[in-house]
Amino acid sequence: QPTREANMKQKTRNAKSTVPLNSVPKAHNTDRMIDILHIDTEGNDCEVLKTATETLKAQRVRALIFEYHRLGPWGSTKLKDVVESIAQHNMECFFMGQNRLWPISGKCWDPQYEFHEWSNVMCILRSDP
């Protein structure tokens, strides 16, 4: 039987909240690593990612997940530009499949990846053990 303290720790670990992306560490009053930062803003992920510079620059996000497609701002945004911007912060990006990740950063980039179909992208901190 889990203790009350163990239950509280689990709830804290699984907590979800809405804050401006650049203030994620400050909002959670932590300098610790963020294991997964999942962005799902119904078509505005590329706009939200533009505000993530300071959070990503601090290299305290182990994994970043966002949606890519043709709706909203994605219609006029190149995935390559977004991936290159994220890569500047020591992250490697991949398309997420059911059982596989396809690398799309750096030398792995192919112009065919600008297909603007609904996909999930995961970026992982290169220096994370």
Short mmCIF file of C-alpha atoms in Angstrom, two decimals:
data_model
loop_
_atom_site.label_atom_id
_atom_site.label_comp_id
_atom_site.label_asym_id
_atom_site.label_seq_id
_atom_site.Cartn_x
_atom_site.Cartn_y
_atom_site.Cartn_z
CA GLN A 1 0.00 0.00 0.00
CA PRO A 2 1.60 3.30 -1.10
CA THR A 3 2.02 5.92 1.58
CA ARG A 4 0.39 9.34 1.34
CA GLU A 5 3.83 10.85 0.71
CA ALA A 6 4.48 8.43 -2.16
CA ASN A 7 1.09 9.29 -3.68
CA MET A 8 1.87 13.03 -3.47
CA LYS A 9 5.27 12.54 -5.13
CA GLN A 10 3.62 10.57 -7.95
CA LYS A 11 0.99 13.27 -8.46
CA THR A 12 3.71 15.93 -8.55
CA ARG A 13 5.71 13.91 -11.07
CA ASN A 14 2.69 13.59 -13.35
CA ALA A 15 1.55 17.18 -12.92
CA LYS A 16 0.39 19.12 -15.95
CA SER A 17 0.16 22.87 -16.14
CA THR A 18 -0.07 25.69 -18.65
CA VAL A 19 2.70 28.30 -18.56
CA PRO A 20 4.59 30.40 -21.11
CA LEU A 21 7.26 28.11 -22.58
CA ASN A 22 10.21 30.28 -21.61
CA SER A 23 9.09 30.28 -18.00
CA VAL A 24 8.69 26.50 -17.59
CA PRO A 25 11.64 26.10 -15.18
CA LYS A 26 10.69 29.26 -13.24
CA ALA A 27 7.01 28.27 -13.04
CA HIS A 28 7.92 24.94 -11.52
CA ASN A 29 10.54 26.57 -9.29
CA THR A 30 13.21 24.14 -10.40
CA ASP A 31 16.63 24.02 -11.96
CA ARG A 32 16.24 20.29 -12.50
CA MET A 33 15.96 18.61 -15.87
CA ILE A 34 12.58 18.46 -17.58
CA ASP A 35 12.22 14.89 -18.80
CA ILE A 36 9.59 15.48 -21.50
CA LEU A 37 8.20 18.76 -22.77
CA HIS A 38 5.19 17.88 -24.93
CA ILE A 39 3.74 20.74 -26.94
CA ASP A 40 0.24 20.24 -28.34
CA THR A 41 -1.38 23.53 -29.26
CA GLU A 42 -3.76 22.40 -31.99
CA GLY A 43 -1.85 23.79 -34.96
CA ASN A 44 0.26 26.46 -33.31
CA ASP A 45 3.21 24.33 -32.20
CA CYS A 46 5.66 26.09 -34.54
CA GLU A 47 4.67 29.46 -33.07
CA VAL A 48 5.09 28.18 -29.52
CA LEU A 49 8.50 26.74 -30.43
CA LYS A 50 9.66 30.22 -31.47
CA THR A 51 9.22 31.29 -27.84
CA ALA A 52 11.19 28.32 -26.48
CA THR A 53 14.67 29.71 -27.14
CA GLU A 54 15.66 30.35 -23.52
CA THR A 55 14.24 27.07 -22.25
CA LEU A 56 16.05 25.06 -24.93
CA LYS A 57 19.23 27.12 -24.63
CA ALA A 58 19.46 26.14 -20.96
CA GLN A 59 19.62 22.48 -22.14
CA ARG A 60 17.39 21.31 -19.31
CA VAL A 61 14.85 19.58 -21.58
CA ARG A 62 15.70 15.93 -22.26
CA ALA A 63 12.96 15.33 -24.82
CA LEU A 64 10.74 17.73 -26.75
CA ILE A 65 7.68 16.49 -28.66
CA PHE A 66 5.57 18.57 -31.03
CA GLU A 67 3.10 18.11 -33.88
CA TYR A 68 3.87 18.96 -37.51
CA HIS A 69 1.25 19.37 -40.27
CA ARG A 70 -0.15 21.90 -42.74
CA LEU A 71 -2.74 23.70 -40.64
CA GLY A 72 -2.40 27.19 -39.23
CA PRO A 73 1.12 28.63 -39.08
CA TRP A 74 2.65 25.36 -40.27
CA GLY A 75 1.29 26.12 -43.75
CA SER A 76 3.94 28.83 -44.14
CA THR A 77 6.65 27.41 -41.85
CA LYS A 78 9.42 25.09 -43.01
CA LEU A 79 10.08 22.11 -40.79
CA LYS A 80 13.75 22.32 -41.74
CA ASP A 81 13.98 25.81 -40.22
CA VAL A 82 12.36 24.61 -36.99
CA VAL A 83 14.61 21.53 -36.77
CA GLU A 84 17.74 23.61 -37.45
CA SER A 85 16.74 26.10 -34.77
CA ILE A 86 16.23 23.31 -32.23
CA ALA A 87 19.51 21.63 -33.26
CA GLN A 88 21.37 24.81 -32.28
CA HIS A 89 20.51 23.90 -28.68
CA ASN A 90 22.28 20.52 -28.76
CA MET A 91 19.19 18.52 -29.74
CA GLU A 92 18.65 15.86 -32.39
CA CYS A 93 15.19 15.57 -34.02
CA PHE A 94 13.26 12.56 -35.32
CA PHE A 95 9.92 11.76 -36.90
CA MET A 96 8.06 9.47 -34.52
CA GLY A 97 6.62 6.27 -35.97
CA GLN A 98 4.75 3.52 -34.16
CA ASN A 99 7.86 1.44 -33.52
CA ARG A 100 10.65 3.61 -34.81
CA LEU A 101 12.26 7.06 -34.89
CA TRP A 102 13.50 8.48 -38.21
CA PRO A 103 16.35 10.99 -37.86
CA ILE A 104 15.71 14.33 -39.57
CA SER A 105 18.47 16.58 -38.19
CA GLY A 106 21.65 17.71 -39.90
CA LYS A 107 22.95 15.32 -42.56
CA CYS A 108 19.84 13.17 -42.20
CA TRP A 109 17.59 15.96 -43.50
CA ASP A 110 15.84 15.29 -46.82
CA PRO A 111 13.77 17.94 -48.65
CA GLN A 112 10.99 15.34 -48.95
CA TYR A 113 10.35 15.83 -45.22
CA GLU A 114 8.55 19.09 -46.03
CA PHE A 115 5.40 17.07 -46.77
CA HIS A 116 3.20 18.93 -44.24
CA GLU A 117 1.21 15.86 -43.18
CA TRP A 118 0.18 15.24 -39.60
CA SER A 119 3.24 13.85 -37.80
CA ASN A 120 4.88 13.93 -34.42
CA VAL A 121 8.46 15.09 -34.01
CA MET A 122 10.65 14.22 -31.04
CA CYS A 123 13.89 16.05 -30.31
CA ILE A 124 16.33 14.64 -27.80
CA LEU A 125 19.17 16.33 -25.94
CA ARG A 126 22.41 15.00 -27.47
CA SER A 127 24.45 15.22 -24.27
CA ASP A 128 21.94 13.37 -22.07
CA PRO A 129 23.32 10.07 -20.79
#
